[in-house]
Structure formats: structure tokens, C-alpha cells
Short mmCIF file of N, CA and C in Angstrom, two decimals:
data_model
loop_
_atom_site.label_atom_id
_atom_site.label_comp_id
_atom_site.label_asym_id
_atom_site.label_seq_id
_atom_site.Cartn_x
_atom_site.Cartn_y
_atom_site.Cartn_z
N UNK A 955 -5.18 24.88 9.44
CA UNK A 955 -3.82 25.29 9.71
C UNK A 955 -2.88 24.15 9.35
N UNK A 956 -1.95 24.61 8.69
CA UNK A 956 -0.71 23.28 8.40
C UNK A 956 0.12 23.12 9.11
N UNK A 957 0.47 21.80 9.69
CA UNK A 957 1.49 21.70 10.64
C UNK A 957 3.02 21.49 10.14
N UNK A 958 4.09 21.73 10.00
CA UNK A 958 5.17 22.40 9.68
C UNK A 958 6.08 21.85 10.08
N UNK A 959 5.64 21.60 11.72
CA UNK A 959 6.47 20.68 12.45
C UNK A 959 7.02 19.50 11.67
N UNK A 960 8.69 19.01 12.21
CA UNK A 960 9.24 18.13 11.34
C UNK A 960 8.60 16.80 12.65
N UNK A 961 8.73 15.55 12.05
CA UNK A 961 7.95 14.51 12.63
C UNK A 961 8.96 14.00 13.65
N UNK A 962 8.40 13.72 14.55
CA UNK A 962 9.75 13.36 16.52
C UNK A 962 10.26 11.72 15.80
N UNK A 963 9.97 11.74 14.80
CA UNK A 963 10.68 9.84 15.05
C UNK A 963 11.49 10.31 13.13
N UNK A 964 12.55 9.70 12.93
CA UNK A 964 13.49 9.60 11.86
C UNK A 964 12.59 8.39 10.97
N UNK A 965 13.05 8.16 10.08
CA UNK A 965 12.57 7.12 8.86
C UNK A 965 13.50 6.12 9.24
N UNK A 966 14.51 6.12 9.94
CA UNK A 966 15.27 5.25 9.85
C UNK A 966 14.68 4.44 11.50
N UNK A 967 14.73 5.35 12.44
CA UNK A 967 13.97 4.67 13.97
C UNK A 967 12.89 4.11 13.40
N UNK A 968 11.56 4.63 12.43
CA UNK A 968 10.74 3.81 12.03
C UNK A 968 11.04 2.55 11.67
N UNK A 969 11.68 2.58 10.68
CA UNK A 969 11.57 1.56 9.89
C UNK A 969 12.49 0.29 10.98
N UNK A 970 13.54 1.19 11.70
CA UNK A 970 14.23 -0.08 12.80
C UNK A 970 12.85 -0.49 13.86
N UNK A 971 12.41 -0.23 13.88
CA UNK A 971 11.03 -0.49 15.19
C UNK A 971 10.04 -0.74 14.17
N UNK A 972 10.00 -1.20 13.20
CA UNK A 972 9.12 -2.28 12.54
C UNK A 972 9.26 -3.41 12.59
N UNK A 973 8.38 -4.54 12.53
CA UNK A 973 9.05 -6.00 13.14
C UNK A 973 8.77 -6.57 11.85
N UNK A 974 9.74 -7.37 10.64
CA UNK A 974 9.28 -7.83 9.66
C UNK A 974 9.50 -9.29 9.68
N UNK A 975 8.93 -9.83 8.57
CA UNK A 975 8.41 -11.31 8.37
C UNK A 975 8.88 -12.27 9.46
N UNK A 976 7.89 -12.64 10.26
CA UNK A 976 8.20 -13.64 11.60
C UNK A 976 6.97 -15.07 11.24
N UNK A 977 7.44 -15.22 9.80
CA UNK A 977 6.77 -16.76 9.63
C UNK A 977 7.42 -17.81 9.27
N UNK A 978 8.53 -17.83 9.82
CA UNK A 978 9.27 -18.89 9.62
C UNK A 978 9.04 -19.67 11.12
N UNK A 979 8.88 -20.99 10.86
CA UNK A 979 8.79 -22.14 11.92
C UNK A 979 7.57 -22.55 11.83
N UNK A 980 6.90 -21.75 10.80
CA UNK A 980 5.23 -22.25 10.59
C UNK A 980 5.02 -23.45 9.68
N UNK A 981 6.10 -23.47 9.04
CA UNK A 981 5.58 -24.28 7.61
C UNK A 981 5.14 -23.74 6.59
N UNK A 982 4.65 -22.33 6.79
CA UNK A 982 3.62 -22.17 5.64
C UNK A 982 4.39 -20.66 5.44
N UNK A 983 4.20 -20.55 4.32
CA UNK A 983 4.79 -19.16 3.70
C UNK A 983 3.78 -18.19 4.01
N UNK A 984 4.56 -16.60 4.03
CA UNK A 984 3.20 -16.07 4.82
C UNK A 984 2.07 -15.21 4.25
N UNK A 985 1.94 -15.96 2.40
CA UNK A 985 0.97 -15.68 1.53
C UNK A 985 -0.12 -17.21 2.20
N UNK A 986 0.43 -17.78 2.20
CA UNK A 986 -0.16 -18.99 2.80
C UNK A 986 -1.06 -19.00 3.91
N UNK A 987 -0.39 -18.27 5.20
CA UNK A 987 -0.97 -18.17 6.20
C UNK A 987 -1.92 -17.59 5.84
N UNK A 988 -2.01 -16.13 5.40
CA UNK A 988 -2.77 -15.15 4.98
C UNK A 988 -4.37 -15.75 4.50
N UNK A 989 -3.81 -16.79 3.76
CA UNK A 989 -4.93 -17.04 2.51
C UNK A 989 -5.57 -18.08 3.55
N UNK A 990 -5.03 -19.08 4.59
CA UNK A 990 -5.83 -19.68 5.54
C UNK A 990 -6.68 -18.96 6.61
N UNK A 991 -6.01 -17.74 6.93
CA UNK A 991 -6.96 -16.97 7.90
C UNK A 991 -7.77 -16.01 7.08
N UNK A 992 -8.12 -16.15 6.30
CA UNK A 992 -9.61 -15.70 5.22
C UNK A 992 -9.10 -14.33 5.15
N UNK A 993 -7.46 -13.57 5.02
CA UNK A 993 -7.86 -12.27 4.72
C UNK A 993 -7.66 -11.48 6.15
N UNK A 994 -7.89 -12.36 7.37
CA UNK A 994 -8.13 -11.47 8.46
C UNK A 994 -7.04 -10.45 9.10
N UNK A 995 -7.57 -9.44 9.33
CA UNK A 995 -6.80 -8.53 9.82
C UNK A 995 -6.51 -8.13 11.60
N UNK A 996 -5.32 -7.88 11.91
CA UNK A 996 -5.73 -7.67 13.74
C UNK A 996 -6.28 -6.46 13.37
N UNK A 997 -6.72 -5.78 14.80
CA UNK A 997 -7.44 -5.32 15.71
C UNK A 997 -7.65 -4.82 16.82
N UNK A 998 -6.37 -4.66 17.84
CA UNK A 998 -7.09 -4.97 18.96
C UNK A 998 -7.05 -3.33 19.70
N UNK A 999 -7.41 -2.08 18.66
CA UNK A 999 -7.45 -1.08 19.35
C UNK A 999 -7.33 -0.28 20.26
N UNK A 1000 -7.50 0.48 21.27
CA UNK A 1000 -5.87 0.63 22.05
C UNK A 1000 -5.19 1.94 21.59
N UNK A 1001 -4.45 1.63 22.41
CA UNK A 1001 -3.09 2.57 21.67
C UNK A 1001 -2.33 1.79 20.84
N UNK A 1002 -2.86 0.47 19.90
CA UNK A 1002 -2.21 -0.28 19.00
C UNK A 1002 -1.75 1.41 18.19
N UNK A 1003 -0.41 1.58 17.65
CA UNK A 1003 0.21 2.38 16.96
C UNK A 1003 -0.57 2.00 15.31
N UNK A 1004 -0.34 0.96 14.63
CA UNK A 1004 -1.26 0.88 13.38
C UNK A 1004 -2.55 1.32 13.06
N UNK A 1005 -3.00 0.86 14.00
CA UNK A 1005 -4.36 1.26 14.35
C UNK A 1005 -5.11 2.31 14.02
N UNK A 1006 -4.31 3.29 15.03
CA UNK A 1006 -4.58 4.91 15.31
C UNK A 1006 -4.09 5.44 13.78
N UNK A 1007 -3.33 4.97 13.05
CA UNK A 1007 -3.00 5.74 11.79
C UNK A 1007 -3.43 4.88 10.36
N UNK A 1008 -4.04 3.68 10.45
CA UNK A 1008 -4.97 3.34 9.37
C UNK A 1008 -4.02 2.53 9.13
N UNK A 1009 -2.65 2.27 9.02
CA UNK A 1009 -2.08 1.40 8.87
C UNK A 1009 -2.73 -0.42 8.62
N UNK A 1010 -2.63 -1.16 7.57
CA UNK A 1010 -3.39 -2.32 7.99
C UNK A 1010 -2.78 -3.45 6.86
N UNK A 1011 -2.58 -2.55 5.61
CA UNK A 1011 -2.34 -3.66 4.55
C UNK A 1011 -3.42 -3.77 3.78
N UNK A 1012 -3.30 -5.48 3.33
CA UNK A 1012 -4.51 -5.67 2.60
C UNK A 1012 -6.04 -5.73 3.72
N UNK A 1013 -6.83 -5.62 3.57
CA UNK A 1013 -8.19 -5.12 4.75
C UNK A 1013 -9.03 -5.98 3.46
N UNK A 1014 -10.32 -6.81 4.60
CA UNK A 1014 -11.09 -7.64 4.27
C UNK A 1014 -12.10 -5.80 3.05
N UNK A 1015 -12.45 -7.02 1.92
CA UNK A 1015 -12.94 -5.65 0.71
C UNK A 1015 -11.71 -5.48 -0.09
N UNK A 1016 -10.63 -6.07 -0.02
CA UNK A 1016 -9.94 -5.43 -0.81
C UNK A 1016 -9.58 -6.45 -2.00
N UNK A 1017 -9.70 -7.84 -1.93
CA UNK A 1017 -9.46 -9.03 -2.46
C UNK A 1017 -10.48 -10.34 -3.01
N UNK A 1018 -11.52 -9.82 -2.21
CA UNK A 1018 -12.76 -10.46 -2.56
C UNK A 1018 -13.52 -10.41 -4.33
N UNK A 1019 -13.33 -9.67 -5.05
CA UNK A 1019 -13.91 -9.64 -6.60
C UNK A 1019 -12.67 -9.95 -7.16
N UNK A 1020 -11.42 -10.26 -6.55
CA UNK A 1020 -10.37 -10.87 -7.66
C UNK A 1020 -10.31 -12.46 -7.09
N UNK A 1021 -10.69 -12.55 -6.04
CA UNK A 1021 -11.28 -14.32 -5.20
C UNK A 1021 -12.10 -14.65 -5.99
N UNK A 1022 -13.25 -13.92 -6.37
CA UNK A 1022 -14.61 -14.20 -7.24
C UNK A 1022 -13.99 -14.46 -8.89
N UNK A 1023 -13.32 -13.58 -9.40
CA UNK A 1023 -13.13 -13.77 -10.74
C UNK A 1023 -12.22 -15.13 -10.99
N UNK A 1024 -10.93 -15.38 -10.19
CA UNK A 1024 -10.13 -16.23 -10.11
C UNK A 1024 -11.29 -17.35 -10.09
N UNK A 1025 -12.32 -18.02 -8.94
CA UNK A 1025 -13.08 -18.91 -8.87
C UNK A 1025 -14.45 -19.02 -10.00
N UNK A 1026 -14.25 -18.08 -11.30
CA UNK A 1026 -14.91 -18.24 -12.27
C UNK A 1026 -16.60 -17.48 -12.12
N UNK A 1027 -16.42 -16.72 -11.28
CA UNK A 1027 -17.88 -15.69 -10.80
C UNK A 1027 -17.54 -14.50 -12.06
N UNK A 1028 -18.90 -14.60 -12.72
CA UNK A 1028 -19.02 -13.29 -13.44
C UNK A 1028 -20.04 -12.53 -13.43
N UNK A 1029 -20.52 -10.94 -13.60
CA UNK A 1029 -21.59 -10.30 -13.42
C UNK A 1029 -21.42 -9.82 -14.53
N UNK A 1030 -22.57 -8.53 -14.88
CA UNK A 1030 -22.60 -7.50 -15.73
C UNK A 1030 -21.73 -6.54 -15.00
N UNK A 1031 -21.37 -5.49 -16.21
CA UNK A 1031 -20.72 -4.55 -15.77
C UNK A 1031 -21.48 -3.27 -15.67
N UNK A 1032 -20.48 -2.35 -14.88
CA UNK A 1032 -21.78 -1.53 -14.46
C UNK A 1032 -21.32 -0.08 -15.10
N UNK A 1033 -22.33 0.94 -14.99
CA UNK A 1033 -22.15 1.98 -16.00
C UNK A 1033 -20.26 2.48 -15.12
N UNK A 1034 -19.85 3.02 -15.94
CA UNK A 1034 -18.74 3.79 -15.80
C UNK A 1034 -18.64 5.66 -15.98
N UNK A 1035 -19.53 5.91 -16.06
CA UNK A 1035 -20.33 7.29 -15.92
C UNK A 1035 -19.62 7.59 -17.24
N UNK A 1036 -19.88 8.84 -17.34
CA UNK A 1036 -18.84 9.43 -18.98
C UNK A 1036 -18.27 10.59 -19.16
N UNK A 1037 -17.32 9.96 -17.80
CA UNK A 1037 -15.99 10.86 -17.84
C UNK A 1037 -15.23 9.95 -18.89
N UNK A 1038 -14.18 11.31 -19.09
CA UNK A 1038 -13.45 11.06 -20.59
C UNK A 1038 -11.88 11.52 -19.54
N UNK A 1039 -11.16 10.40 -19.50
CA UNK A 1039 -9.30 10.88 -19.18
C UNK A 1039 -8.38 10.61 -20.07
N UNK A 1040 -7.61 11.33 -19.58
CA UNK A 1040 -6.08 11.23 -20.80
C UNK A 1040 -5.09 10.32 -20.31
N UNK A 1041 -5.77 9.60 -19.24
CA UNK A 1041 -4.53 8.20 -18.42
C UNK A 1041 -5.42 7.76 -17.50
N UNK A 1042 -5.49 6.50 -17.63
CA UNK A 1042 -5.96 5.10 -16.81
C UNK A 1042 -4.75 4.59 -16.07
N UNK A 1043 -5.36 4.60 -14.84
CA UNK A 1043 -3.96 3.99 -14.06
C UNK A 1043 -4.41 3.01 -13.04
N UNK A 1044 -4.10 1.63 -13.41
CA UNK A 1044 -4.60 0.55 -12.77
C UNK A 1044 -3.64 0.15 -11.68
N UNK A 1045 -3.85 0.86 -10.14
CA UNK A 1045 -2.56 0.51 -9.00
C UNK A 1045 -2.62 1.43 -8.85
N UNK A 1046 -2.83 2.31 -7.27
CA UNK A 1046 -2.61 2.99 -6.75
C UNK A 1046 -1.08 2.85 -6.08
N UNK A 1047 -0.03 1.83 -6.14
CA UNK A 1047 0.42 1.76 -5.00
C UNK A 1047 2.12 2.95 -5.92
N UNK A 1048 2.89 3.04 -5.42
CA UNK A 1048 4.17 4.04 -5.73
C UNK A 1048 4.42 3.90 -7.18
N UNK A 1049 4.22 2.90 -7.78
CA UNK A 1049 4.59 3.22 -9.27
C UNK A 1049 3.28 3.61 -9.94
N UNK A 1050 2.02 3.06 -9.87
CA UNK A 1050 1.22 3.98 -10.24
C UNK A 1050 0.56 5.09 -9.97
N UNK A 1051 1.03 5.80 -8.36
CA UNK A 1051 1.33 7.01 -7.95
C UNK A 1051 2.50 7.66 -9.26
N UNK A 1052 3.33 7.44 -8.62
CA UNK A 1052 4.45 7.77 -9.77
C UNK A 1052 4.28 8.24 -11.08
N UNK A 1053 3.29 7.22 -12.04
CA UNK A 1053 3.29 7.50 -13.39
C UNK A 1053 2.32 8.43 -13.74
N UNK A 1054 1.22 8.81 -12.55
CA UNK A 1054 0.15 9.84 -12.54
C UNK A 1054 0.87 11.16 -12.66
N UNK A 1055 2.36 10.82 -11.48
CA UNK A 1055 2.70 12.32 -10.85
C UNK A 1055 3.63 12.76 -12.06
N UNK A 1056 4.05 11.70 -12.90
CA UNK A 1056 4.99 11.73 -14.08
C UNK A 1056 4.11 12.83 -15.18
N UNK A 1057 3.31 12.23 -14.92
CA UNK A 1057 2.10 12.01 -16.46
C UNK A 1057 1.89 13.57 -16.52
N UNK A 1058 1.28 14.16 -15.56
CA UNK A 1058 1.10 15.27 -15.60
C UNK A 1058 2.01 16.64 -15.04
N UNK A 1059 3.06 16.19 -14.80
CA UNK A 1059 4.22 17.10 -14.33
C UNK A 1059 4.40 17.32 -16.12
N UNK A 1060 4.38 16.29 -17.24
CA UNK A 1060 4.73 16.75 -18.32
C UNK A 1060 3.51 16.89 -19.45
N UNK A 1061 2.28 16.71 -18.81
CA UNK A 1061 0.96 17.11 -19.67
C UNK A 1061 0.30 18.34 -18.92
N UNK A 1062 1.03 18.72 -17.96
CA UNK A 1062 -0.03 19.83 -17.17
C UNK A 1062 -0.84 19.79 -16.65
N UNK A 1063 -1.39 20.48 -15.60
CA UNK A 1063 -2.44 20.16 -14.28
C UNK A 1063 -3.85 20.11 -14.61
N UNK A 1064 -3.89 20.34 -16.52
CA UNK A 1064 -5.62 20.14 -16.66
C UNK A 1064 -5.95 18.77 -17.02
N UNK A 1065 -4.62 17.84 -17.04
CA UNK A 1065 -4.50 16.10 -17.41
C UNK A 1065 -5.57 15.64 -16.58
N UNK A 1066 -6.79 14.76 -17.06
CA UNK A 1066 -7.94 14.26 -16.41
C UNK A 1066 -6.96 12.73 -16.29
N UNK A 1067 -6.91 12.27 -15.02
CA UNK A 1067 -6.14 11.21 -14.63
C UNK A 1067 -6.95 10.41 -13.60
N UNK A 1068 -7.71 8.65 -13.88
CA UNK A 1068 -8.25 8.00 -13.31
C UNK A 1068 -7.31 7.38 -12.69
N UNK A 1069 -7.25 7.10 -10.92
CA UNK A 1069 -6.37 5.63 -10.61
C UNK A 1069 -7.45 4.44 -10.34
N UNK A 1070 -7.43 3.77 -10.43
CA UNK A 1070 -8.07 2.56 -10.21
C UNK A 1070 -7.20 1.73 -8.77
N UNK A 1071 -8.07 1.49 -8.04
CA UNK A 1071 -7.20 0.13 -7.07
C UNK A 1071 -8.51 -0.10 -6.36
N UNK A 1072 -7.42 -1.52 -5.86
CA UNK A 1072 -8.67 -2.36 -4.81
C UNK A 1072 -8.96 -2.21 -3.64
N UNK A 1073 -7.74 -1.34 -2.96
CA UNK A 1073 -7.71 -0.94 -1.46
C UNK A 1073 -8.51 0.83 -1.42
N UNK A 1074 -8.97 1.00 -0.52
CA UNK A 1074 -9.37 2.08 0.06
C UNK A 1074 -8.36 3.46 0.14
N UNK A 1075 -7.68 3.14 0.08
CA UNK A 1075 -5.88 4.39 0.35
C UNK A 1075 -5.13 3.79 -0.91
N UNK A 1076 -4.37 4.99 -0.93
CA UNK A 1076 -3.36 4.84 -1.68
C UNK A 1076 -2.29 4.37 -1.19
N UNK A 1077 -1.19 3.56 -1.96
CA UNK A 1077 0.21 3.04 -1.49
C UNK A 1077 0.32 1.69 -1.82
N UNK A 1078 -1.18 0.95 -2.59
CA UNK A 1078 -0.71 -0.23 -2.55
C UNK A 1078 -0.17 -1.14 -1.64
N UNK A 1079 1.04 -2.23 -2.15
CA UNK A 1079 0.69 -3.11 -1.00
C UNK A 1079 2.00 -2.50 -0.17
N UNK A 1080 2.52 -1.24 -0.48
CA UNK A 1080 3.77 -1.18 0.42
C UNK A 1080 3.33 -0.72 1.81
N UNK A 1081 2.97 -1.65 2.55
CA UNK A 1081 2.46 -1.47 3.76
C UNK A 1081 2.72 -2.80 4.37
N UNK A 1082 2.23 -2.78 5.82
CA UNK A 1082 2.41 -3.83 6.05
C UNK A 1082 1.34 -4.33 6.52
N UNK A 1083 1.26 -6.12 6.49
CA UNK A 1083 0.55 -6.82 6.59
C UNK A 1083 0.29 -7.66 7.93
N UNK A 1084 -0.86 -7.52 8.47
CA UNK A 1084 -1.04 -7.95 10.07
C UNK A 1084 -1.96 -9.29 9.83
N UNK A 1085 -1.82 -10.35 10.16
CA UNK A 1085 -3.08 -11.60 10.17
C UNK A 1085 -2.74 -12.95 11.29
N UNK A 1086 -3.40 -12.90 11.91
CA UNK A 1086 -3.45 -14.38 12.93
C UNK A 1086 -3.60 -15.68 11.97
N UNK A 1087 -2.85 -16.75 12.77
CA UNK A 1087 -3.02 -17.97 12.21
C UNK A 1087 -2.79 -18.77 13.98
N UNK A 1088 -4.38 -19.51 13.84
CA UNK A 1088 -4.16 -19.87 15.15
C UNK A 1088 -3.94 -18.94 16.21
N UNK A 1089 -3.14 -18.96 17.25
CA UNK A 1089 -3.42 -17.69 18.32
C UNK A 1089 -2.35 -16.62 18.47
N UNK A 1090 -0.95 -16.99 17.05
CA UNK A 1090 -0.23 -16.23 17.11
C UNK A 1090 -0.59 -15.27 16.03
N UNK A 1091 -0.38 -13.73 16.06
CA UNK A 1091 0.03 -12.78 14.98
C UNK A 1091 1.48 -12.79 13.94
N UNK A 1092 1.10 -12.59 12.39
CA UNK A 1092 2.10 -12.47 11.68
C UNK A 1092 2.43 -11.50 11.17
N UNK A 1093 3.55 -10.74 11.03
CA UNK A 1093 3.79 -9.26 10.61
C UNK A 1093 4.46 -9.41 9.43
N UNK A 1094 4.20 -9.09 8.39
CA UNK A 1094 4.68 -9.39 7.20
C UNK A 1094 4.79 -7.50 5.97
N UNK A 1095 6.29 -7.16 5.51
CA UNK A 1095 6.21 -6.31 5.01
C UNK A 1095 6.03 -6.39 3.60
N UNK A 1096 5.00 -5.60 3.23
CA UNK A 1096 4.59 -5.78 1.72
C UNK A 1096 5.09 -4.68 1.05
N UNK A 1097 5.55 -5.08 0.22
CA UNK A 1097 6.28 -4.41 -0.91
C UNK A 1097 6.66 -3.19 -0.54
N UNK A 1098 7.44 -3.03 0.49
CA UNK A 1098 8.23 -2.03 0.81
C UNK A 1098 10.14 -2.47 1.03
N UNK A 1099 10.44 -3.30 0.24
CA UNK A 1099 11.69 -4.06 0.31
C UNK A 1099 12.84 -2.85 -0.20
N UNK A 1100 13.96 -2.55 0.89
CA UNK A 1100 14.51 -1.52 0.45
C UNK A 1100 14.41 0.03 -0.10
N UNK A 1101 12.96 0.09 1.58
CA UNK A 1101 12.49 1.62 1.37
C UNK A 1101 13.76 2.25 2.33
N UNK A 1102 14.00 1.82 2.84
CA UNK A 1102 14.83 1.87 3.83
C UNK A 1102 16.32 2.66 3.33
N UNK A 1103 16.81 2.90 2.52
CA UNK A 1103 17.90 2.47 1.64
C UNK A 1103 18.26 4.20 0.49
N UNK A 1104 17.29 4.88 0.87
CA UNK A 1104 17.11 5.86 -0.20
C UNK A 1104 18.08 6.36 -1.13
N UNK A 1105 20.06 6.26 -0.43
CA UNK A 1105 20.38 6.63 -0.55
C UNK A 1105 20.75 5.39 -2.27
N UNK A 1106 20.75 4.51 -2.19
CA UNK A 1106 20.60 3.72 -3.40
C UNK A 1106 19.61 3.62 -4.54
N UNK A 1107 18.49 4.87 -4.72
CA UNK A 1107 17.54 5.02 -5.19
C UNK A 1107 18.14 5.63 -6.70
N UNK A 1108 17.71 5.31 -7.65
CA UNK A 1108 18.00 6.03 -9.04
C UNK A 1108 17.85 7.63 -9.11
N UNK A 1109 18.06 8.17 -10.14
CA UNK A 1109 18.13 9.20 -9.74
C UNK A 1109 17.00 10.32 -9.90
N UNK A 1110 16.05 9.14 -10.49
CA UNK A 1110 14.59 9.24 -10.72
C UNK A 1110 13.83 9.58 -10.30
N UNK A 1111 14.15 8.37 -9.23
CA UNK A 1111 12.99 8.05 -7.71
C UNK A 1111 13.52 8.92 -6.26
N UNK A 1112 15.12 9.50 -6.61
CA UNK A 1112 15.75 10.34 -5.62
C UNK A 1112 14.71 11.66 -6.14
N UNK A 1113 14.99 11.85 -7.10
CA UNK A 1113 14.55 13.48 -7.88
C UNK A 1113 13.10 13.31 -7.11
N UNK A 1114 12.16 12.26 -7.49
CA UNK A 1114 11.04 11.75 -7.44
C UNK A 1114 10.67 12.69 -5.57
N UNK A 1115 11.46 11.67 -4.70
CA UNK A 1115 11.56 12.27 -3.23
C UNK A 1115 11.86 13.53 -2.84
N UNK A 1116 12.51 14.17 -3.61
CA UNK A 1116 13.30 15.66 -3.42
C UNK A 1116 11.85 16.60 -3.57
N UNK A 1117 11.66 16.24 -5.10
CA UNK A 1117 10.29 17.08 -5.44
C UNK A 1117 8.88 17.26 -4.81
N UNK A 1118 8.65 15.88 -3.94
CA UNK A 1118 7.52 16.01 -3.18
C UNK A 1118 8.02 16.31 -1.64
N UNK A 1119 9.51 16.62 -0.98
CA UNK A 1119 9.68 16.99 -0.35
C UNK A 1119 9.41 15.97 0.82
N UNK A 1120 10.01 14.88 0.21
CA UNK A 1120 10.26 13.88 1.56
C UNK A 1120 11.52 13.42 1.24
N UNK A 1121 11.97 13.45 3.29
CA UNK A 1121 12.92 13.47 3.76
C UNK A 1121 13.73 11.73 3.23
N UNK A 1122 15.12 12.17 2.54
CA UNK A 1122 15.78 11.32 1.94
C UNK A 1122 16.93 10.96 3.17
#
């Protein structure tokens, strides 16, 4: 059954009851922190609100074979089965959502379309990012800068929202 119901909280109460970048007084920028606490993600289950909806960011698995390649680790590669597509799309996150939903709105719904990414979900890094350093938590928003804002959106990425039927 599909639920229909419109959602009890606005985009705009969301996004005001999000707490963003609180790493200032650390010293360390909060790619920095990140990269000192190995990746780690909170946790502490609950009625933590992130939690319950998968919310997390980058998640330990998601960064580790580009750690390896950067530090000069190489393997064989492994079969790629032999499917045949008409678009490779490296990034799941809104623009390579986007160029999939582009791609075949004007090649038609039989377009064989691969996405490739490193995270588990789609959205890329526009999510946000949870990691301890020492005994405090850092909340950091990833690439969601001026989601907030729709009404300044091209008329692209407005059309873009209209068509999949989220609320502008």
C-alpha cells in the first residue's frame, strides 16, 4: 500500500533542526577530524532520529579501496560480468542521479544505465556527516550547501524537483 500522506515536518523545520558544522575551536578542519577518527561513525541507537532512517554519511566500507589506491595498493581486477550499457555513471550522489534521470527521460526507458558509487545508498555525500574526535561529536553537512534555498535553483534543477514531485 502507498502512503500518500504529506510528511508532519516542512523541509524548511528540517533543515532548521539540523545542527551544521560545529568544528570550529578544534584546530582541525572537519575533513581533518574525520580522517583522525579512522572514518568513525556515531551510533548510539535509541530513538537517535539518524539512526532509525539510515541517515549516516560517509559509513566505515565506503572509503577504504580509495585509502588503498591513494597508499599505492594494487590487485587484479575482477570479472565485470557482460552486461553491455548505453551510460556509465560514476557517483551516485544528485548530479549523477540527475544525468541517469536526464539520460533516459531523452533515450527512453529501455536505456541500460550502470551507476557506480562507493556508498551503499544513493545521494552521495549530500548527507550528513557524524564522527567523534576525543569525547566530543562532530556534525558536519556534506554537500548539501544551499538545499535549503530551492527557490534560487535554475530552472533545470526547479523543473528537475517539479517532475519527481518534490516539494519546492
Amino acid at each position: 500500500m502507498k502512503n500518500t500522506a504529506k510528511p508532519a515536518i516542512t523541509r524548511r523545520d528540517f533543515l532548521n533542526g539540523v545542527a551544521l558544522g560545529v568544528a570550529a575551536g578544534s584546530g582541525l578542519s572537519p575533513l581533518e577530524l574525520l580522517a583522525q577518527s579512522g572514518g568513525q561513525v556515531v551510533s548510539s541507537g535509541g530513538s537517535y532520529p539518524p539512526a532509525l532512517q539510515g541517515l549516516r554519511g560517509s559509513h566505515v566500507g565506503s572509503f577504504e579501496t580509495g585509502h588503498a589506491m591513494r597508499d599505492g595498493q594494487s590487485w587484479t581486477t575482477s570479472d565485470a560480468g557482460d552486461g553491455q550499457y548505453d551510460l556509465v555513471v560514476v557517483g551516485g550522489g544528485i548530479s549523477g542521479l540527475a544525468a541517469a534521470y536526464f539520460y533516459r527521460k531523452q533515450n527512453g526507458p529501455q536505456s541500460q544505465i550502470l551507476i557506480l558509487d562507493n556508498h551503499d545508498d544513493f545521494g552521495g555525500h549530500a548527507k550528513r556527516n557524524e564522527f567523534r574526535y576525543g569525547d566530543r561529536m562532530y556534525l558536519v553537512n556534506g554537500g548539501t550547501l544551499n538545499v535549503e534555498a530551492p527557490s534560487q535553483y535554475s530552472t533545470i534543477a526547479a523543473g528537475l524537483l517539479w517532475e519527481l514531485g518534490i516539494d519546492r
